[in-house]
PDB file of C-alpha atoms in Angstrom:
ATOM      1  CA  UNK A  29    -104.908  68.689   1.892  1.00 59.00           C
ATOM      2  CA  UNK A  30    -101.774  68.668   3.553  1.00 65.00           C
ATOM      3  CA  UNK A  31    -103.384  68.945   6.956  1.00 83.00           C
ATOM      4  CA  UNK A  32    -104.738  65.514   6.402  1.00 84.00           C
ATOM      5  CA  UNK A  33    -101.337  63.694   6.448  1.00 85.00           C
ATOM      6  CA  UNK A  34    -100.628  65.190   9.461  1.00 85.00           C
ATOM      7  CA  UNK A  35    -104.239  64.426  11.460  1.00 89.00           C
ATOM      8  CA  UNK A  36    -104.947  61.078  11.083  1.00 90.00           C
ATOM      9  CA  UNK A  37    -103.285  58.516  13.822  1.00 93.00           C
ATOM     10  CA  UNK A  38    -101.611  55.764  11.350  1.00 95.00           C
ATOM     11  CA  UNK A  39    -100.128  56.424   8.207  1.00 96.00           C
ATOM     12  CA  UNK A  40    -102.811  54.399   6.541  1.00 96.00           C
ATOM     13  CA  UNK A  41    -105.640  56.657   8.239  1.00 96.00           C
ATOM     14  CA  UNK A  42    -103.626  59.884   7.136  1.00 96.00           C
ATOM     15  CA  UNK A  43    -103.126  58.661   3.449  1.00 96.00           C
ATOM     16  CA  UNK A  44    -106.868  57.971   3.163  1.00 96.00           C
ATOM     17  CA  UNK A  45    -107.919  61.566   5.037  1.00 95.00           C
ATOM     18  CA  UNK A  46    -105.224  62.736   2.282  1.00 94.00           C
ATOM     19  CA  UNK A  47    -107.646  61.236  -0.558  1.00 95.00           C
ATOM     20  CA  UNK A  48    -110.729  62.507   1.130  1.00 95.00           C
ATOM     21  CA  UNK A  49    -109.796  66.078   1.523  1.00 92.00           C
ATOM     22  CA  UNK A  50    -108.421  66.062  -2.146  1.00 89.00           C
ATOM     23  CA  UNK A  51    -111.858  65.261  -3.176  1.00 92.00           C
ATOM     24  CA  UNK A  52    -113.375  67.335  -1.189  1.00 89.00           C
ATOM     25  CA  UNK A  53    -111.034  70.406  -2.456  1.00 86.00           C
ATOM     26  CA  UNK A  54    -111.242  68.969  -6.605  1.00 83.00           C
ATOM     27  CA  UNK A  55    -115.898  69.585  -5.835  1.00 84.00           C
ATOM     28  CA  UNK A  56    -115.759  73.507  -3.594  1.00 79.00           C
ATOM     29  CA  UNK A  57    -118.513  75.232  -5.055  1.00 79.00           C
ATOM     30  CA  UNK A  58    -117.900  77.768  -7.226  1.00 75.00           C
ATOM     31  CA  UNK A  59    -114.785  76.811  -8.152  1.00 66.00           C
ATOM     32  CA  UNK A  60    -113.191  75.138 -11.174  1.00 57.00           C
ATOM     33  CA  UNK A  61    -113.090  71.571 -10.373  1.00 49.00           C
ATOM     34  CA  UNK A  62    -109.852  69.188 -10.146  1.00 54.00           C
ATOM     35  CA  UNK A  63    -106.295  70.984  -9.046  1.00 53.00           C
ATOM     36  CA  UNK A  64    -104.314  73.981 -10.616  1.00 52.00           C
ATOM     37  CA  UNK A  65    -101.028  71.622  -9.699  1.00 55.00           C
ATOM     38  CA  UNK A  66    -102.016  68.734 -11.378  1.00 57.00           C
ATOM     39  CA  UNK A  67    -104.109  70.037 -14.500  1.00 57.00           C
ATOM     40  CA  UNK A  68    -101.740  73.485 -15.243  1.00 54.00           C
ATOM     41  CA  UNK A  69     -98.319  73.411 -17.618  1.00 51.00           C
ATOM     42  CA  UNK A  70     -98.467  69.787 -18.046  1.00 56.00           C
ATOM     43  CA  UNK A  71     -97.712  70.174 -21.908  1.00 58.00           C
ATOM     44  CA  UNK A  72     -95.772  73.587 -22.524  1.00 56.00           C
ATOM     45  CA  UNK A  73     -94.237  75.804 -25.515  1.00 66.00           C
ATOM     46  CA  UNK A  74     -90.244  75.246 -24.525  1.00 70.00           C
ATOM     47  CA  UNK A  75     -90.457  79.328 -23.778  1.00 71.00           C
ATOM     48  CA  UNK A  76     -92.490  78.350 -20.872  1.00 66.00           C
ATOM     49  CA  UNK A  77     -90.178  75.662 -19.401  1.00 70.00           C
ATOM     50  CA  UNK A  78     -89.817  77.533 -16.215  1.00 75.00           C
ATOM     51  CA  UNK A  79     -93.736  77.494 -15.767  1.00 72.00           C
ATOM     52  CA  UNK A  80     -93.906  73.672 -16.160  1.00 73.00           C
ATOM     53  CA  UNK A  81     -90.675  73.047 -14.280  1.00 77.00           C
ATOM     54  CA  UNK A  82     -92.151  74.879 -11.482  1.00 80.00           C
ATOM     55  CA  UNK A  83     -95.389  73.054 -11.508  1.00 75.00           C
ATOM     56  CA  UNK A  84     -93.721  69.896 -11.531  1.00 77.00           C
ATOM     57  CA  UNK A  85     -91.824  70.904  -8.551  1.00 82.00           C
ATOM     58  CA  UNK A  86     -95.058  71.589  -6.661  1.00 77.00           C
ATOM     59  CA  UNK A  87     -96.455  68.404  -7.534  1.00 79.00           C
ATOM     60  CA  UNK A  88     -93.239  66.207  -6.454  1.00 87.00           C
ATOM     61  CA  UNK A  89     -93.876  68.254  -2.871  1.00 88.00           C
ATOM     62  CA  UNK A  90     -96.511  65.977  -2.668  1.00 89.00           C
ATOM     63  CA  UNK A  91     -95.221  63.130  -3.380  1.00 93.00           C
ATOM     64  CA  UNK A  92     -92.150  64.015  -0.538  1.00 95.00           C
ATOM     65  CA  UNK A  93     -95.124  65.049   2.011  1.00 94.00           C
ATOM     66  CA  UNK A  94     -96.563  61.615   1.444  1.00 95.00           C
ATOM     67  CA  UNK A  95     -93.390  59.811   1.600  1.00 96.00           C
ATOM     68  CA  UNK A  96     -92.319  61.820   4.587  1.00 96.00           C
ATOM     69  CA  UNK A  97     -95.698  60.333   6.716  1.00 96.00           C
ATOM     70  CA  UNK A  98     -95.175  56.953   5.589  1.00 96.00           C
ATOM     71  CA  UNK A  99     -91.148  57.298   6.803  1.00 96.00           C
ATOM     72  CA  UNK A 100     -93.329  58.868  10.347  1.00 96.00           C
ATOM     73  CA  UNK A 101     -95.235  55.460  10.080  1.00 96.00           C
ATOM     74  CA  UNK A 102     -92.407  53.337   9.788  1.00 95.00           C
ATOM     75  CA  UNK A 103     -90.506  54.836  12.858  1.00 96.00           C
ATOM     76  CA  UNK A 104     -94.541  54.922  14.788  1.00 95.00           C
ATOM     77  CA  UNK A 105     -94.616  51.183  13.699  1.00 94.00           C
ATOM     78  CA  UNK A 106     -97.539  50.848  11.576  1.00 94.00           C
ATOM     79  CA  UNK A 107     -95.701  50.785   8.574  1.00 95.00           C
ATOM     80  CA  UNK A 108     -93.303  47.602   8.130  1.00 94.00           C
ATOM     81  CA  UNK A 109     -89.565  48.376   8.128  1.00 91.00           C
ATOM     82  CA  UNK A 110     -88.705  47.454   4.159  1.00 90.00           C
ATOM     83  CA  UNK A 111     -91.676  48.983   3.082  1.00 93.00           C
ATOM     84  CA  UNK A 112     -90.523  50.783  -0.738  1.00 94.00           C
ATOM     85  CA  UNK A 113     -91.960  54.066   0.601  1.00 95.00           C
ATOM     86  CA  UNK A 114     -91.252  55.716  -2.546  1.00 94.00           C
ATOM     87  CA  UNK A 115     -93.061  53.494  -4.320  1.00 94.00           C
ATOM     88  CA  UNK A 116     -96.116  53.837  -2.146  1.00 95.00           C
ATOM     89  CA  UNK A 117     -96.131  57.303  -2.297  1.00 96.00           C
ATOM     90  CA  UNK A 118     -96.312  56.998  -5.888  1.00 94.00           C
ATOM     91  CA  UNK A 119     -99.036  54.642  -6.181  1.00 95.00           C
ATOM     92  CA  UNK A 120    -101.471  57.758  -3.461  1.00 96.00           C
ATOM     93  CA  UNK A 121     -99.616  60.738  -5.669  1.00 92.00           C
ATOM     94  CA  UNK A 122    -101.227  58.785  -8.813  1.00 93.00           C
ATOM     95  CA  UNK A 123    -104.392  57.934  -7.157  1.00 95.00           C
ATOM     96  CA  UNK A 124    -104.693  62.385  -5.894  1.00 91.00           C
ATOM     97  CA  UNK A 125    -103.911  63.179  -9.276  1.00 87.00           C
ATOM     98  CA  UNK A 126    -106.262  60.758 -11.474  1.00 90.00           C
ATOM     99  CA  UNK A 127    -108.900  62.030  -8.915  1.00 92.00           C
ATOM    100  CA  UNK A 128    -108.639  65.605 -10.154  1.00 87.00           C
ATOM    101  CA  UNK A 129    -108.183  64.842 -13.796  1.00 86.00           C
ATOM    102  CA  UNK A 130    -111.055  63.013 -13.452  1.00 89.00           C
ATOM    103  CA  UNK A 131    -113.497  65.862 -11.585  1.00 89.00           C
ATOM    104  CA  UNK A 132    -111.835  68.387 -14.031  1.00 84.00           C
ATOM    105  CA  UNK A 133    -113.369  66.281 -16.728  1.00 87.00           C
ATOM    106  CA  UNK A 134    -116.891  66.088 -14.763  1.00 89.00           C
ATOM    107  CA  UNK A 135    -116.539  62.623 -12.773  1.00 91.00           C
ATOM    108  CA  UNK A 136    -118.900  62.506  -9.962  1.00 93.00           C
ATOM    109  CA  UNK A 137    -118.118  62.523  -6.603  1.00 92.00           C
ATOM    110  CA  UNK A 138    -119.662  59.263  -5.829  1.00 95.00           C
ATOM    111  CA  UNK A 139    -117.518  57.652  -8.342  1.00 95.00           C
ATOM    112  CA  UNK A 140    -114.455  58.804  -7.075  1.00 94.00           C
ATOM    113  CA  UNK A 141    -115.255  58.431  -3.739  1.00 96.00           C
ATOM    114  CA  UNK A 142    -115.537  54.657  -4.985  1.00 96.00           C
ATOM    115  CA  UNK A 143    -111.664  55.262  -6.437  1.00 96.00           C
ATOM    116  CA  UNK A 144    -110.573  56.130  -3.063  1.00 97.00           C
ATOM    117  CA  UNK A 145    -112.980  53.333  -1.553  1.00 96.00           C
ATOM    118  CA  UNK A 146    -110.871  50.583  -3.562  1.00 95.00           C
ATOM    119  CA  UNK A 147    -107.846  52.144  -3.549  1.00 96.00           C
ATOM    120  CA  UNK A 148    -107.638  51.573   0.575  1.00 96.00           C
ATOM    121  CA  UNK A 149    -107.700  48.048   0.319  1.00 95.00           C
ATOM    122  CA  UNK A 150    -104.378  48.189  -1.553  1.00 94.00           C
ATOM    123  CA  UNK A 151    -102.545  49.186   1.913  1.00 95.00           C
ATOM    124  CA  UNK A 152    -101.893  45.806   3.355  1.00 93.00           C
ATOM    125  CA  UNK A 153    -100.050  44.363  -0.025  1.00 91.00           C
ATOM    126  CA  UNK A 154     -98.215  48.308  -0.446  1.00 93.00           C
ATOM    127  CA  UNK A 155     -96.724  48.149   2.758  1.00 92.00           C
ATOM    128  CA  UNK A 156     -95.551  44.140   2.697  1.00 80.00           C
ATOM    129  CA  UNK A 157     -92.430  43.842   4.198  1.00 65.00           C
ATOM    130  CA  UNK A 158     -91.034  41.563   0.566  1.00 62.00           C
ATOM    131  CA  UNK A 159     -93.010  43.928  -1.546  1.00 60.00           C
ATOM    132  CA  UNK A 160     -90.309  44.180  -4.517  1.00 51.00           C
ATOM    133  CA  UNK A 161     -90.742  47.099  -7.075  1.00 53.00           C
ATOM    134  CA  UNK A 162     -88.805  48.856  -9.349  1.00 48.00           C
ATOM    135  CA  UNK A 163     -88.875  52.649  -8.366  1.00 46.00           C
ATOM    136  CA  UNK A 164     -87.381  55.757  -8.545  1.00 44.00           C
ATOM    137  CA  UNK A 165     -85.457  57.088  -5.980  1.00 43.00           C
TER     138      UNK A 165
END
């Protein structure tokens, strides 16, 4: 999936590529549906806190990589300077995580492709220069 973030000619194309690659990964033949990073160690007993924290860090890495691709988009001029990159990265990370959970719960690929098709038209609004959000850094 991470490769998709580097292959698009624009940040938007890279993000869409990531979502589509994620969906394909979540539906591999002879593999459980979904994503181990999203689905494992979310709720743990206190004695498993180390595993839970490790998995949280791995999930945070995906967010970081998306944000870095957005930063590259600012540098290359296809993402407006002043865009709340953390908020945009959070939005698309949430889409990836939701796709994984829904795939695990048996939602069809067709229905989840619809989610991607609906998430991408949000792009222009998300990268508006004057977009005001309250996000964590």
